[in-house]
Coordinates of C-alpha atoms and ligand atoms in Angstrom, one line a residue:
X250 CA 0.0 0.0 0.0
X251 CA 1.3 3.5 -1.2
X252 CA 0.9 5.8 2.1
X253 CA 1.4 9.6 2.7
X254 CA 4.1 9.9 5.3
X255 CA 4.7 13.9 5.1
X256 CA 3.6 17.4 3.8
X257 CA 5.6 20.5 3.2
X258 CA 5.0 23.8 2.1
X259 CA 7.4 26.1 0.3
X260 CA 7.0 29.5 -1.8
X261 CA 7.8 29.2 -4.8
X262 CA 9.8 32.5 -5.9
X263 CA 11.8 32.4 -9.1
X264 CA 14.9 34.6 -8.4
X265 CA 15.9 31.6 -5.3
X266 CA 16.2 29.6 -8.5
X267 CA 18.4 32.2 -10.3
X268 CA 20.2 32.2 -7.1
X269 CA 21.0 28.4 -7.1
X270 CA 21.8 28.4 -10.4
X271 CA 24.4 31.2 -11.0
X272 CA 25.9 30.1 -7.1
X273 CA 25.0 33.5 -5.1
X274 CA 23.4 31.2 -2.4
X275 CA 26.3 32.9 -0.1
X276 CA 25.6 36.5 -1.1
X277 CA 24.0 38.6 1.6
X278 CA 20.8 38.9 0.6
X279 CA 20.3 35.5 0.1
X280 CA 22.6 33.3 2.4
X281 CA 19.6 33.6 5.6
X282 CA 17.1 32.2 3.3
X283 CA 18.9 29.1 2.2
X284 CA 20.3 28.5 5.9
X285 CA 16.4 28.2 6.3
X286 CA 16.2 25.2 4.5
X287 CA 18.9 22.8 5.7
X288 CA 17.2 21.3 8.4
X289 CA 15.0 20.2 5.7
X290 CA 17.4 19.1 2.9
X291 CA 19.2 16.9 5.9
X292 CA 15.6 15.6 6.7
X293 CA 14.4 14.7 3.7
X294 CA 17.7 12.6 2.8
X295 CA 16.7 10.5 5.7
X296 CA 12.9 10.4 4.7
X297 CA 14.1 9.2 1.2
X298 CA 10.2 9.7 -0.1
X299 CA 9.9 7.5 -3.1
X300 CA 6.9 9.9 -4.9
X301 CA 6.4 13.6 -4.2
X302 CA 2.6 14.6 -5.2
X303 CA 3.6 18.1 -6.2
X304 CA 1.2 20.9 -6.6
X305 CA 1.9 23.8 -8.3
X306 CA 0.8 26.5 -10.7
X307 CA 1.8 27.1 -13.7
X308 CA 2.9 30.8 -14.6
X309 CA 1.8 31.0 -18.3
X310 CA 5.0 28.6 -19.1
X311 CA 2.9 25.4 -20.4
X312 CA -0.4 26.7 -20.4
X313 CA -1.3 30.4 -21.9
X314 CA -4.6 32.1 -22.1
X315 CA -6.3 29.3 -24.7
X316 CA -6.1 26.6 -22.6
X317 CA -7.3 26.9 -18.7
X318 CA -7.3 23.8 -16.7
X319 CA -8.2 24.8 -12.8
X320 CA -6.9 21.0 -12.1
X321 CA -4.7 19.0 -14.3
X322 CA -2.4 15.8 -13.1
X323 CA 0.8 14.8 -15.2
X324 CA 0.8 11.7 -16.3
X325 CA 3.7 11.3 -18.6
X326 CA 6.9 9.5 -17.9
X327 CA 9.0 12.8 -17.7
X328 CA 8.4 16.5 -17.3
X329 CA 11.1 18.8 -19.6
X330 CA 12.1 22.1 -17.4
X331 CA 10.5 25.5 -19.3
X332 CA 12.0 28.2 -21.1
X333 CA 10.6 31.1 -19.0
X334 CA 12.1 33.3 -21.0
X335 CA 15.6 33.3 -20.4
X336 CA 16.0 29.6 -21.0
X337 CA 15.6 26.5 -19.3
X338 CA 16.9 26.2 -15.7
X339 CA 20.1 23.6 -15.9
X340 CA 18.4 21.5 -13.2
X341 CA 17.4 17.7 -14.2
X342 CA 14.3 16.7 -15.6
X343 CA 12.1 15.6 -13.5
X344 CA 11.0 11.9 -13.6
X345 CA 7.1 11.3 -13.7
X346 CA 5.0 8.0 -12.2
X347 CA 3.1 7.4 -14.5
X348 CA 1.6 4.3 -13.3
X349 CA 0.8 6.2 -9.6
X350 CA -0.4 9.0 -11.7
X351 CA -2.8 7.3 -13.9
X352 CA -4.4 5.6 -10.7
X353 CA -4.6 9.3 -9.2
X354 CA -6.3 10.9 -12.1
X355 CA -9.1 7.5 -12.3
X356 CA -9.6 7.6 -8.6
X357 CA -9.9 11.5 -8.4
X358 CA -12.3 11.5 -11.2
X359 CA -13.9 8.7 -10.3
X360 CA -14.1 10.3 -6.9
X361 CA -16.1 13.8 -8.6
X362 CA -12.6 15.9 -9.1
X363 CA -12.5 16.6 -13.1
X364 CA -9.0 16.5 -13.2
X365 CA -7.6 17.2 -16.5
X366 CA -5.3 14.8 -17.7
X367 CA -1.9 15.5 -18.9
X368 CA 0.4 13.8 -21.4
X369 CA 3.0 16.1 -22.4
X370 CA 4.2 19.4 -20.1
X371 CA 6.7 21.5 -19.3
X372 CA 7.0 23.0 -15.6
X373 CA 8.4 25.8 -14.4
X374 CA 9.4 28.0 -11.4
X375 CA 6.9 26.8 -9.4
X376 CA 7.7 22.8 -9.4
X377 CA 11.4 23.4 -9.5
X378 CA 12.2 25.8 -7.1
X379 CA 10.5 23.8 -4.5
X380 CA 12.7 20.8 -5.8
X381 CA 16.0 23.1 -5.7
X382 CA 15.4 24.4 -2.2
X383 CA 14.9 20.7 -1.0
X384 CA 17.5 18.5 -2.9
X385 CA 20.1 21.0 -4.3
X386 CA 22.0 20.4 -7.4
X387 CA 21.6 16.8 -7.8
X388 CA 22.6 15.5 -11.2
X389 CA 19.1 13.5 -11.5
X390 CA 16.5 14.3 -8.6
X391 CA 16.4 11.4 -5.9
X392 CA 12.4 10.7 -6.6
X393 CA 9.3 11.0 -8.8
X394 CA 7.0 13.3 -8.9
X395 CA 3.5 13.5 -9.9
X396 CA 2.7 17.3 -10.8
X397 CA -0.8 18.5 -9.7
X398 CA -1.0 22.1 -11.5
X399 CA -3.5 24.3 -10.2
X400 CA -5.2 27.4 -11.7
X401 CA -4.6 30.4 -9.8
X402 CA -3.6 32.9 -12.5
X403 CA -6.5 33.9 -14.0
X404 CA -10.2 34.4 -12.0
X405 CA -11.8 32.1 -11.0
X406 CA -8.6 30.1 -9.3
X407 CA -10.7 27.3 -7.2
X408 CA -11.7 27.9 -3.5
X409 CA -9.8 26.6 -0.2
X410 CA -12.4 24.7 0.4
X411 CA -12.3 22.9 -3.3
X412 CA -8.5 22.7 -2.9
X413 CA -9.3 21.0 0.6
X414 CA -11.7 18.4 -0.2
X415 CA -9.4 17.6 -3.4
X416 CA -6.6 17.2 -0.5
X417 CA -8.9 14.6 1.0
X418 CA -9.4 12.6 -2.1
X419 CA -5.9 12.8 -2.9
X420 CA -5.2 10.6 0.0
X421 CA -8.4 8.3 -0.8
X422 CA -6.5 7.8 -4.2
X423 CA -2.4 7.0 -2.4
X424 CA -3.9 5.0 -0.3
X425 CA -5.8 2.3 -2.4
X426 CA -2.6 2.4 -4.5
X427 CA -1.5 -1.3 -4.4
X428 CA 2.5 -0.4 -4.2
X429 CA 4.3 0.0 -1.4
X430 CA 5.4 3.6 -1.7
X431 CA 6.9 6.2 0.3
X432 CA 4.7 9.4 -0.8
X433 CA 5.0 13.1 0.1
X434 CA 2.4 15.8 -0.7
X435 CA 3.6 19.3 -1.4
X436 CA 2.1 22.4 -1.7
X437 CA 4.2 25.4 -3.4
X438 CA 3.6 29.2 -3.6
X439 CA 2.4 32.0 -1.5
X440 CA 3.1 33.4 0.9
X441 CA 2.1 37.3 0.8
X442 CA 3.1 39.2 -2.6
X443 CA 1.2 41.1 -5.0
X444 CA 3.7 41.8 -8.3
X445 CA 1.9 44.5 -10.1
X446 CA -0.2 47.2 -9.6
X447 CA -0.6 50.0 -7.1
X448 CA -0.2 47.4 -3.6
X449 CA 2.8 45.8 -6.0
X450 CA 5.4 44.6 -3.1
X451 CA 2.6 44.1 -0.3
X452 CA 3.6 41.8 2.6
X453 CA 1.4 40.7 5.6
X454 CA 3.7 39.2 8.1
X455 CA 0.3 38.8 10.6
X456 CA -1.7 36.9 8.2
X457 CA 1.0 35.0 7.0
X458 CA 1.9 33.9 10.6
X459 CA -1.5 32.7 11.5
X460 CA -1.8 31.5 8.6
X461 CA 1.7 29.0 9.1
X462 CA -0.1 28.3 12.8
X463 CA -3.5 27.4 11.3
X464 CA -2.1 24.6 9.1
X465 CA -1.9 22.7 11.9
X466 CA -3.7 24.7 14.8
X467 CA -7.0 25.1 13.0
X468 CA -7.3 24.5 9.4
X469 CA -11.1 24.8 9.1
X470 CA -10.3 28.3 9.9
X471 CA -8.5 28.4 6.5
X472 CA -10.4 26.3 4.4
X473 CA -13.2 29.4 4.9
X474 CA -10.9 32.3 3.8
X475 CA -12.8 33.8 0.6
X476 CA -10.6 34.6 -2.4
X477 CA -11.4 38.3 -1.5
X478 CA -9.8 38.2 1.9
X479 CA -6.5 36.5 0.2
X480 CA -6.5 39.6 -2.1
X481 CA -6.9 41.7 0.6
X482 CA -5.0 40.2 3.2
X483 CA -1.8 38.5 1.3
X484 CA -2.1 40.5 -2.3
X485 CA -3.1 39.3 -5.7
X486 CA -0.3 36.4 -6.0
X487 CA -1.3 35.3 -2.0
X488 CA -4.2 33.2 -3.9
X489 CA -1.4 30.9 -4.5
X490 CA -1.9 29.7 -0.9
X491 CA -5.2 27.9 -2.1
X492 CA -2.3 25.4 -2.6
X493 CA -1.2 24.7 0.3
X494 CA -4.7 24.0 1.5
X495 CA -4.6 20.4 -0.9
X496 CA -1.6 19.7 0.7
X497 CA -3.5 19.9 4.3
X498 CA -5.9 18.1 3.4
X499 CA -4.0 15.1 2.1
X500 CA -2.9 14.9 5.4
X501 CA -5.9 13.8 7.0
X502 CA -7.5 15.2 10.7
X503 CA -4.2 16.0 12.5
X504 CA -0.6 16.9 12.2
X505 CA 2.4 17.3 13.5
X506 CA 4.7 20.6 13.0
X507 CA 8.2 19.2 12.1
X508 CA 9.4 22.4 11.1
X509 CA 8.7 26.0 10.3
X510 CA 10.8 28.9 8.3
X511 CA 9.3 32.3 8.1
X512 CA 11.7 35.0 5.8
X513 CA 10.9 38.2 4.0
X514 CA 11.8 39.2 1.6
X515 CA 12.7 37.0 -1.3
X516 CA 12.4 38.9 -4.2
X517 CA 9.2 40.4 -3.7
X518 CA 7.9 37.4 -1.7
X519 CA 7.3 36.8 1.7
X520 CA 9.0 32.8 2.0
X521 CA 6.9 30.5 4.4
X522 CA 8.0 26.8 5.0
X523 CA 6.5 24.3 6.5
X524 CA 7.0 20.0 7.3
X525 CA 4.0 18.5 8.6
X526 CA 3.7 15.0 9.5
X527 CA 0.3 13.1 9.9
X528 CA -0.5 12.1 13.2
X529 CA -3.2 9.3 11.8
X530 CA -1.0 6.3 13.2
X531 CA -0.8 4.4 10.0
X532 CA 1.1 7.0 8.5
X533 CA 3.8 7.8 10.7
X534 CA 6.8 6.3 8.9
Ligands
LIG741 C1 7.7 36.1 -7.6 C2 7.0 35.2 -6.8 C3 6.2 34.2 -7.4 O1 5.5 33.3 -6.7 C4 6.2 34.1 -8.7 O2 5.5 33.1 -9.3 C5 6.9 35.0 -9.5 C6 7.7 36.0 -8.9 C7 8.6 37.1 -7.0 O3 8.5 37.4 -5.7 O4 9.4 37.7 -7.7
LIG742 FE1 4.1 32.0 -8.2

């Protein structure tokens, strides 16, 4: 039986991928934040997680303005890395599964979530960076990963609540998966940040602090923030934080705070961090 033994939350932010890549990790402005990930990197070498469920949005990289899924699941045996613009990052590709993802996408439908299936993708900042920040510079990554891209670039991105419940069934789906795998459940983006217009820089270190309690304090209090309050409260790109929410609720009832990192700024980003373990006993690893 596949199980989920672990969550974690990261932003996202594309210049901490510019960073890795062109070695300024040391610099100044950038050496506190990647000191905030090495209890991580030195965890997740011992949890050696055999699949990551990884969701994500994409920023216009694979899908434009023609085509908007609000849930698609990768299916294909590998993901290529994006040209956002100034070429693709020199990190690996990243190795799908399909067989996992395949059972994912029939049990989710199945299960009243109309995922859209996809056969062929790039992914960008947002599935990468997360990888970077956990596993370095590896020549290949150390496990496969089934992206879950969510919409949240264009109105109407889905509610909590929807990214909640899809959480749930996500879990439903792992676990009558007849392999015996070791699978994580990530959630990317957010925190606070709002990139254009006239609140363009906006950070809400309150909100974004109850916000990294509530995940495990009281997580019904999230899954009924309205997309207003996320404009509001955390800016335009904040929405992105719907994600972490189907990370949550993958988890099940109750978990455990492993760890927490809290940073601002990256970029124009406020960087939240978080590893959550289940408590449900036939998860803990
Ligand atoms: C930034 C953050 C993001 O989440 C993103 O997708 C793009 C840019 C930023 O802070 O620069
Ligand atoms: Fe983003």
């Amino acid at each position: 039986m596949a199980r989920i033994t672990a969550g974690v939350t990261t932003s996202h932010v594309p210049a901490i991928g510019a960073a890795i890549d062109l070695e300024k990790t040391d610099t100044d402005y950038w050496a506190p934040l990647f000191a905030g990930y090495k209890w991580s990197k030195e965890w997740i070498e011992e949890e050696d997680p055999d699949v990551i469920v990884l969701v994500y949005n994409d920023h216009a990289s694979a899908f434009s303005l023609e085509v908007i899924p609000t849930f698609a699941i990768g299916c294909a045996d590998e993901f290529p890395i994006a040209d956002e613009g100034f070429g693709p990052r020199p990190v690996p590709v990243v190795q799908g599964h399909p067989e996992l993802a395949c059972h994912l996408a029939q049990s989710l439908i199945l299960d009243e979530f109309d995922m859209t299936v996809i056969n062929q993708m790039g992914v960008d900042h947002g599935l990468t960076v997360p990888l970077s920040l956990l596993f370095g510079q590896p020549t290949a990554w150390p496990v496969r990963v089934v992206p879950i891209m969510v919409n949240v670039i264009q109105y109407p991105p889905p509610t909590g609540e929807r990214c909640f419940k899809l959480g749930q069934a996500i879990r439903r789906a792992v676990e009558s998966f007849d392999q015996n795998l070791n699978v994580q459940v990530w959630g990317t983006g957010g925190m606070s940040h709002q990139l254009q217009g006239a609140r363009a820089g906006l950070i809400n270190q309150p909100f974004d602090n109850a916000f990294l309690d509530n995940m495990s304090a009281d997580v019904n209090a999230l899954r009924k923030i309205p997309h207003i309050e996320y404009l509001r409260e955390a800016g335009s790109e904040g929405i992105e934080l719907v994600m972490w929410l189907i990370m949550r609720g993958a988890l099940g009832e109750d978990v455990e705070e492993l760890f927490r990192f809290y940073h601002v700024p990256a970029s124009n980003t406020a960087v939240g961090h978080l590893v959550l373990r289940p408590l449900d006993a036939r998860h803990a690893s």
